[in-house]
Amino acid sequence: MTAQNASSPPRAAVVVNPAKAVGADLRASLVRLCDTQGWAEPLWLETTVEDPGVGQAREALEAGVDVVIAAGGDGTVRCVAEALAGTDTPMGMVPLGTGNLLARNMGVDISDPVSAAYDVLNGTDRTIDVARSTFDGSDDENVFLVMAGVGYDAAIMADTVDALKDRMGWLAYVEAGIRKLPGKPVRATVKVDGKHPVKRRIRSVMAGNCGRIMGGIEIFPEAKVDDGILDLLILAPRGHFGWLGVAAGIFGRKKNQKESAEYFQGKKIEVTLEQEEEFQLDGDHVGTVKRLSIWVDPGALKIRM
């Protein structure tokens, strides 16, 4: 990677999901913005179905840019972060998706892409944690920044209707969640930091790096994006009114007194299921898994904001 010449203006790369962007208008607006702020014309890299952002972010690193802006939804942000984690090059965010969960958790302007880009060009760096995962014996690592989940929540992501997302935004996930409420629990063994295993009949196991999810729900109230710790939520509703216990466990004041919704914290989480269940990373449905390992990589990513 070649660094920018000290006498030349700084340069940003924009890794953009063309399905989310508003055509040529956004590109023209960001080119004008960079010019007015004393930055060079940005390197414009569009994602594809085959490569949703990792390759483009690596290309940006090779070009020696000063910041890589992820312009898209949570999936674009996650893929760009996968390439930038562990490097000195910061990531900026121009939210264009439905959830924009990391941006919301970090206070990024989600209402105006150009305003968000302005904040990147004139911002300072903040270091955050990255969560990494492997599953079913594979050595391939997948990162996430907000939340990973296996079971019910991942089934929602897999079955949300795209047309409803475009029309209703995050409420489309509510519709899918209602449809997916009926279902059978699966036996699971969960270990946190290698300690005594927790055995439950679960509907979902979720690991969080941030607190808020869709609709502004604070599902991990103690989560901090830079504390070097992952938060874990096990949902194990029991009986006909089990989901009421889940709601009480999540929204009630005495969270850990509800076995239907149990909270833990740790640096490494291992989940073993009796059968394969759906799996998601930051809202992206990955597939089905039976064995899952998740761990935190403290301070691995710089965010420019």
Coordinates of N, CA, C and O in Angstrom, one line a residue, residues 1 18 21 54 77-78 93 105 117 130 138 165 182 198 201 205 208 237-238 243 255 279 299:
M1 N 0.8 -1.2 0.0 CA 0.0 0.0 0.0 C 0.9 1.2 0.0 O 1.8 1.4 0.8
P18 N -24.6 0.1 -5.1 CA -25.4 0.8 -6.1 C -26.9 0.6 -6.0 O -27.7 1.4 -6.5
A21 N -27.7 3.4 -3.4 CA -27.4 4.7 -3.7 C -28.5 5.4 -4.6 O -29.2 4.7 -5.3
V54 N -15.8 -6.3 0.5 CA -14.5 -6.7 1.0 C -13.4 -6.4 -0.1 O -12.4 -5.7 0.2
V77 N -21.3 -1.9 5.3 CA -20.5 -1.5 6.5 C -19.7 -2.7 7.0 O -18.5 -2.6 7.3
R78 N -20.3 -3.9 7.2 CA -19.7 -5.0 7.7 C -18.6 -5.5 6.8 O -17.5 -5.9 7.3
M93 N -18.9 6.3 7.5 CA -20.2 5.7 7.1 C -21.1 6.7 6.5 O -21.2 7.8 7.0
N105 N -26.1 3.4 16.4 CA -25.5 3.2 17.7 C -24.4 4.2 18.0 O -24.1 4.6 19.1
A117 N -21.2 12.4 5.1 CA -19.9 12.4 4.5 C -19.1 13.6 4.9 O -17.9 13.5 5.1
V130 N -14.2 -5.2 17.2 CA -14.8 -6.0 16.1 C -15.0 -7.4 16.7 O -14.2 -7.9 17.4
S138 N -15.0 -24.6 10.2 CA -14.3 -23.8 9.1 C -13.3 -22.8 9.8 O -13.5 -22.3 10.8
K165 N -39.5 -4.2 2.9 CA -38.4 -3.4 3.4 C -38.3 -2.0 2.7 O -38.2 -1.0 3.3
P182 N -44.3 -18.8 15.9 CA -44.5 -20.2 16.1 C -43.2 -21.0 15.6 O -42.6 -20.7 14.6
V198 N -23.9 -23.7 29.7 CA -25.3 -23.5 30.0 C -26.1 -24.3 28.9 O -25.9 -24.1 27.7
R201 N -33.1 -25.2 26.0 CA -33.9 -25.4 24.8 C -34.2 -24.0 24.3 O -35.1 -23.3 24.8
V205 N -30.0 -17.5 20.1 CA -28.8 -17.0 20.9 C -28.3 -15.8 20.1 O -27.9 -15.9 18.9
G208 N -24.0 -9.5 21.1 CA -24.0 -8.1 20.7 C -22.7 -7.4 21.0 O -22.1 -7.6 22.1
P237 N -38.0 -19.3 25.5 CA -39.4 -19.2 26.0 C -39.9 -20.6 26.3 O -39.6 -21.6 25.6
R238 N -40.7 -20.7 27.4 CA -41.3 -22.0 27.8 C -42.8 -21.9 27.9 O -43.3 -21.0 28.4
W243 N -43.2 -16.3 25.4 CA -42.7 -15.1 24.8 C -43.0 -13.9 25.7 O -42.3 -12.9 25.7
K255 N -33.3 -8.3 34.8 CA -33.2 -9.1 33.6 C -32.7 -10.5 33.9 O -33.3 -11.5 33.3
F279 N -28.5 -18.5 10.7 CA -27.5 -17.7 11.3 C -27.4 -16.4 10.6 O -27.5 -16.4 9.3
G299 N -10.6 -3.1 20.0 CA -10.0 -1.9 19.3 C -9.4 -2.2 18.0 O -8.4 -1.5 17.6

